[in-house]
Amino acid sequence: MVISLEPIIYGLIFVGVLALVQGIYLTVFGRSISLNNRINRRLEMLEKGAGREQVLEQLRKEMSQHMKSRSIPLYSILADKAQKANIAFTPQQLIMVMGVLTVVAYIGLTFGTSASLPVRVGVSVIMGVGAVYVWVNNTAKKRLSLMEEQLPDAVELMVRSLRVGHPFSSALSIVAKEVADPLGSEMGVISDEAAYGRDVGEALKAMAERMDMQDLRFLAVAVTIQQQSGGNLAEILHGLAQVIRARFRLFRRVNAITAEAKWSGMFLSVFPLGALVMINVIDPNYYDEVKETAAFIPACLVVAGFLVANIFVMKSLVNIKV
């Protein structure tokens, strides 16, 4: 029995390319760009000697650059997720990274496999583009999850600041200094924008729409209503913090209840592909007798269709709106 290692090599090359994306990102922008950094990126840039206006300009550019580049062919698929992930690479740089990773994958496939030239080119392009997409998507999910977790504590910090007599602008500044990324830098930008004359409610609303977060919309609406009609903002935000925490607990409970179904769906989606890879590793000639039959290609297309349909069906079953 001849064991083919090529499927395993394909997987290892993709994992290597995926890790290379993060390595390039941290090399270019430093540790402060990482989501789990204790000191938020805005403060670190200020500590390095950059002016407040310069830091604000840089962060605002990073926050809006991807949505402005939706007109780039095929980039519109990635733009929304890159915006939520707040990727500091410009769209042009991100496309260049895809090209570099494609070349790296091609070199790995050339030395590690015996695939034909068209196969190596096609697979390397898929790996280069796919690795960037997977990385951006995972970064966006992690960033939004961290922001949802940080928001109740940030709102309660605002409440304590307001109760001791600080104005709301000072409360925002305190949050920007005390809260880690990703929320710390976001609130710091709003604080700087307010200092330069922008309406705080408008800035919060723009941030909520950019992040597509319902809890941030609640915060923006609460601040806007208080600005227009008055009232005790500290009490309003205290109630909002309790609502956000209750929603967060409900989200966690729903995730716990649907965890088994999600893993079952993932297993049912991945297992057929894993079984196909293992069959080809153990016995590369297993399908030789049926490859030339007329029903082979239609059968493969039907199976692929069922696998794709399974992914959408399982996602719809566990996608519970809260």
Coordinates of C-alpha atoms in Angstrom, one line a residue:
M1 CA 0.0 0.0 0.0
V2 CA 1.4 3.4 -1.1
I3 CA 0.5 6.3 1.2
S4 CA 0.3 9.7 -0.5
L5 CA 1.4 12.6 1.7
E6 CA 0.3 15.3 -0.8
P7 CA -3.1 16.1 0.8
I8 CA -1.3 16.6 4.2
I9 CA 1.3 18.8 2.5
Y10 CA -1.5 21.0 1.0
G11 CA -3.0 21.4 4.5
L12 CA 0.4 22.2 6.1
I13 CA 1.2 24.8 3.4
F14 CA -2.2 26.5 4.0
V15 CA -1.6 26.6 7.7
G16 CA 1.8 28.0 7.2
V17 CA 0.5 30.7 4.8
L18 CA -2.2 31.6 7.3
A19 CA 0.3 32.0 10.1
L20 CA 2.5 34.1 7.8
V21 CA -0.3 36.7 7.4
Q22 CA -0.4 37.4 11.2
G23 CA 3.4 37.4 11.3
I24 CA 3.6 40.0 8.5
Y25 CA 0.9 42.1 10.3
L26 CA 2.7 42.2 13.6
T27 CA 6.0 42.8 12.0
V28 CA 4.7 45.9 10.1
F29 CA 2.6 47.5 12.9
G30 CA 4.2 46.1 16.1
R31 CA 2.7 44.4 19.1
S32 CA 0.3 47.3 19.8
I33 CA -1.9 46.2 16.9
S34 CA -2.7 43.0 18.6
L35 CA -6.2 42.7 20.1
N36 CA -5.0 41.3 23.5
N37 CA -2.5 44.2 24.1
R38 CA -3.0 45.6 27.6
I39 CA -2.2 49.2 26.5
N40 CA -4.5 50.3 23.7
R41 CA -2.9 51.3 20.5
R42 CA -3.9 55.0 20.6
L43 CA -2.1 55.5 24.0
E44 CA 1.0 53.7 22.7
M45 CA 1.1 55.9 19.6
L46 CA 0.8 59.0 21.9
E47 CA 3.5 57.7 24.2
K48 CA 5.9 57.3 21.2
G49 CA 5.7 61.1 20.6
A50 CA 3.0 61.3 17.9
G51 CA 0.7 64.3 18.3
R52 CA -3.0 64.0 19.2
E53 CA -4.2 65.3 15.9
Q54 CA -1.8 63.0 14.0
V55 CA -2.9 59.9 15.9
L56 CA -6.6 60.8 15.3
E57 CA -6.0 61.2 11.6
Q58 CA -4.2 57.9 11.4
L59 CA -6.8 56.0 13.4
R60 CA -9.7 57.5 11.4
K61 CA -8.0 56.7 8.2
E62 CA -7.7 53.0 9.3
M63 CA -11.3 52.9 10.4
S64 CA -12.8 54.1 7.0
Q65 CA -10.3 53.1 4.4
H66 CA -11.8 49.7 3.6
M67 CA -15.4 50.8 3.0
K68 CA -14.1 53.5 0.7
S69 CA -12.5 50.8 -1.5
R70 CA -15.5 48.7 -2.2
S71 CA -15.2 49.6 -5.9
I72 CA -12.0 47.6 -6.2
P73 CA -13.0 44.4 -8.1
L74 CA -13.6 41.4 -5.8
Y75 CA -12.4 43.4 -2.8
S76 CA -16.0 44.3 -1.8
I77 CA -16.4 40.7 -0.5
L78 CA -13.6 41.4 2.0
A79 CA -14.3 45.1 2.7
D80 CA -17.0 44.8 5.3
K81 CA -15.1 42.2 7.4
A82 CA -11.9 44.2 7.1
Q83 CA -13.7 47.3 8.3
K84 CA -15.1 45.5 11.4
A85 CA -11.7 43.9 12.0
N86 CA -10.1 47.4 11.7
I87 CA -7.2 46.0 9.6
A88 CA -4.5 48.6 9.5
F89 CA -3.3 47.5 6.1
T90 CA -4.6 49.6 3.3
P91 CA -6.7 47.8 0.7
Q92 CA -3.8 48.0 -1.8
Q93 CA -1.4 46.5 0.9
L94 CA -3.9 43.8 1.7
I95 CA -4.0 42.8 -2.0
M96 CA -0.2 42.9 -2.1
V97 CA -0.2 40.5 0.9
M98 CA -2.5 38.2 -1.0
G99 CA 0.0 38.2 -3.9
V100 CA 3.0 37.5 -1.6
L101 CA 1.2 34.6 0.0
T102 CA 0.2 33.2 -3.4
V103 CA 3.9 33.2 -4.4
V104 CA 4.9 31.5 -1.1
A105 CA 2.2 28.9 -1.5
Y106 CA 3.3 28.3 -5.1
I107 CA 6.9 27.8 -4.0
G108 CA 5.7 25.4 -1.3
L109 CA 3.6 23.4 -3.7
T110 CA 6.4 23.3 -6.3
F111 CA 8.9 21.8 -3.9
G112 CA 6.4 19.7 -1.8
T113 CA 4.1 18.2 -4.4
S114 CA 4.2 16.8 -7.9
A115 CA 1.1 18.5 -9.1
S116 CA 0.9 19.9 -12.6
L117 CA 1.5 23.6 -13.3
P118 CA -2.2 24.7 -13.7
V119 CA -3.1 22.9 -10.4
R120 CA -0.2 24.5 -8.5
V121 CA -1.2 28.0 -9.8
G122 CA -4.9 27.5 -9.1
V123 CA -4.4 26.1 -5.6
S124 CA -1.7 28.7 -4.7
V125 CA -4.1 31.5 -5.7
I126 CA -6.9 29.9 -3.6
M127 CA -4.5 29.6 -0.6
G128 CA -3.2 33.2 -0.9
V129 CA -6.7 34.8 -1.1
G130 CA -8.3 32.2 1.2
A131 CA -5.7 32.7 4.0
V132 CA -6.2 36.4 4.0
Y133 CA -10.0 36.0 4.0
V134 CA -9.9 33.5 6.9
W135 CA -7.6 35.7 8.9
V136 CA -9.6 38.9 8.4
N137 CA -12.9 37.0 9.2
N138 CA -11.5 35.5 12.4
T139 CA -10.0 38.9 13.4
A140 CA -13.4 40.6 12.9
K141 CA -15.2 38.0 15.0
K142 CA -12.7 38.2 17.8
R143 CA -12.7 42.0 17.8
L144 CA -16.5 42.3 17.9
S145 CA -16.7 39.7 20.6
L146 CA -14.1 41.6 22.7
M147 CA -15.9 44.9 22.2
E148 CA -19.3 43.3 23.3
E149 CA -17.5 42.0 26.4
Q150 CA -15.8 45.3 27.2
L151 CA -18.8 47.6 26.6
P152 CA -20.7 47.0 29.9
D153 CA -17.6 47.8 32.0
A154 CA -16.9 50.9 29.9
V155 CA -20.5 52.2 30.3
E156 CA -20.3 51.6 34.1
L157 CA -17.0 53.5 34.2
M158 CA -18.7 56.4 32.4
V159 CA -21.5 56.2 35.1
R160 CA -19.0 56.4 37.9
S161 CA -17.3 59.4 36.2
L162 CA -20.6 61.2 35.7
R163 CA -21.7 60.6 39.3
V164 CA -18.6 62.3 40.7
G165 CA -19.2 65.4 38.6
H166 CA -17.2 64.8 35.4
P167 CA -18.8 65.9 32.1
F168 CA -19.5 63.3 29.5
S169 CA -16.5 64.3 27.4
S170 CA -14.2 63.6 30.4
A171 CA -15.9 60.3 31.0
L172 CA -15.1 59.3 27.4
S173 CA -11.4 60.3 28.0
I174 CA -11.2 58.2 31.1
V175 CA -12.6 55.2 29.3
A176 CA -10.1 55.8 26.5
K177 CA -7.3 55.7 29.0
E178 CA -8.5 52.8 31.3
V179 CA -10.0 50.3 28.8
A180 CA -7.8 48.1 26.7
D181 CA -8.2 47.6 22.9
P182 CA -10.3 47.3 20.9
L183 CA -12.8 49.5 22.7
G184 CA -10.2 51.8 24.2
S185 CA -8.9 53.2 20.9
E186 CA -12.4 53.5 19.5
M187 CA -13.5 55.5 22.5
G188 CA -10.3 57.5 22.3
V189 CA -11.1 58.5 18.7
I190 CA -14.6 59.6 19.8
S191 CA -13.1 61.6 22.6
D192 CA -10.7 63.4 20.3
E193 CA -13.4 64.1 17.7
A194 CA -15.5 65.6 20.5
A195 CA -12.6 67.8 21.5
Y196 CA -12.3 69.1 17.9
G197 CA -16.0 69.9 17.8
R198 CA -17.9 66.8 16.5
D199 CA -21.2 65.9 18.1
V200 CA -20.7 63.0 20.5
G201 CA -24.0 61.4 19.7
E202 CA -23.2 61.5 16.0
A203 CA -19.8 60.0 16.6
L204 CA -21.2 57.2 18.7
K205 CA -23.9 56.5 16.0
A206 CA -21.2 56.4 13.3
M207 CA -19.2 53.9 15.3
A208 CA -22.2 51.7 16.0
E209 CA -23.1 51.6 12.3
R210 CA -19.5 50.8 11.3
M211 CA -19.3 48.0 13.9
D212 CA -22.9 46.9 13.3
M213 CA -23.4 46.5 17.1
Q214 CA -26.9 46.8 18.6
D215 CA -25.6 47.7 22.1
L216 CA -23.5 50.6 20.7
R217 CA -26.7 51.8 18.9
F218 CA -28.4 51.8 22.3
L219 CA -25.6 53.9 23.8
A220 CA -25.7 56.4 20.9
V221 CA -29.5 56.8 21.2
A222 CA -29.3 57.3 25.0
V223 CA -26.6 60.0 24.6
T224 CA -28.5 61.7 21.8
I225 CA -31.8 61.8 23.6
Q226 CA -30.1 63.2 26.7
Q227 CA -28.5 65.9 24.7
Q228 CA -31.8 66.9 23.1
S229 CA -34.2 66.6 26.1
G230 CA -32.0 66.5 29.2
G231 CA -32.2 64.2 32.1
N232 CA -29.9 62.3 34.4
L233 CA -27.4 60.7 32.0
A234 CA -25.7 58.7 34.8
E235 CA -29.0 56.9 35.6
I236 CA -29.8 56.3 31.9
L237 CA -26.3 54.8 31.3
H238 CA -26.6 52.7 34.5
G239 CA -29.8 51.2 33.3
L240 CA -28.2 50.7 29.8
A241 CA -25.2 48.8 31.4
Q242 CA -27.6 46.5 33.1
V243 CA -29.5 45.8 29.9
I244 CA -26.3 45.2 28.0
R245 CA -25.1 42.7 30.7
A246 CA -28.4 40.9 30.6
R247 CA -28.2 40.6 26.8
F248 CA -24.6 39.4 27.1
R249 CA -25.7 36.7 29.6
L250 CA -28.5 35.7 27.3
F251 CA -26.1 35.5 24.3
R252 CA -23.8 33.2 26.3
R253 CA -26.7 31.0 27.4
V254 CA -27.9 30.7 23.8
N255 CA -24.4 29.9 22.7
A256 CA -24.1 27.2 25.3
I257 CA -27.5 25.7 24.3
T258 CA -26.6 25.6 20.6
A259 CA -23.0 24.6 21.0
E260 CA -23.7 20.9 20.5
A261 CA -25.7 21.6 17.3
K262 CA -22.9 23.9 16.0
W263 CA -20.3 21.2 16.5
S264 CA -22.5 18.6 15.0
G265 CA -23.0 20.8 11.9
M266 CA -19.3 21.4 11.7
F267 CA -18.5 17.7 12.0
L268 CA -21.1 16.8 9.3
S269 CA -19.6 19.4 7.0
V270 CA -15.9 18.5 7.6
F271 CA -16.1 14.8 8.0
P272 CA -16.9 13.9 4.3
L273 CA -13.9 16.1 3.1
G274 CA -11.7 14.6 5.8
A275 CA -12.8 11.1 4.8
L276 CA -12.0 11.9 1.2
V277 CA -8.5 13.1 2.1
M278 CA -7.8 10.1 4.3
I279 CA -8.9 7.7 1.5
N280 CA -6.6 9.4 -0.9
V281 CA -3.7 9.3 1.6
I282 CA -4.2 5.6 2.4
D283 CA -5.0 4.4 -1.1
P284 CA -4.4 7.0 -3.9
N285 CA -5.8 4.5 -6.5
Y286 CA -9.1 3.9 -4.7
Y287 CA -11.3 5.8 -7.2
D288 CA -9.4 4.8 -10.4
E289 CA -12.0 2.3 -11.5
V290 CA -14.9 4.8 -11.4
K291 CA -13.1 8.0 -12.5
E292 CA -13.7 7.2 -16.2
T293 CA -17.4 6.4 -15.9
A294 CA -20.0 8.8 -17.1
A295 CA -21.7 9.1 -13.7
F296 CA -18.5 10.1 -11.8
I297 CA -18.6 13.9 -12.5
P298 CA -22.4 14.3 -12.0
A299 CA -22.2 12.3 -8.7
C300 CA -19.3 14.5 -7.5
L301 CA -21.4 17.6 -8.3
V302 CA -24.4 16.2 -6.5
V303 CA -22.3 15.4 -3.4
A304 CA -20.7 18.8 -3.4
G305 CA -24.2 20.4 -3.7
F306 CA -25.4 18.4 -0.7
L307 CA -22.3 19.4 1.3
V308 CA -22.9 23.1 0.6
A309 CA -26.6 22.8 1.3
N310 CA -25.7 21.1 4.6
I311 CA -23.6 24.1 5.7
F312 CA -26.4 26.6 5.0
V313 CA -29.1 24.4 6.7
M314 CA -27.0 23.8 9.8
K315 CA -26.2 27.5 10.1
S316 CA -29.8 28.5 9.8
L317 CA -30.8 26.0 12.5
V318 CA -28.4 27.4 15.1
N319 CA -28.7 31.1 14.1
I320 CA -31.0 32.2 16.9
K321 CA -31.7 35.9 17.0
V322 CA -31.6 37.5 20.4

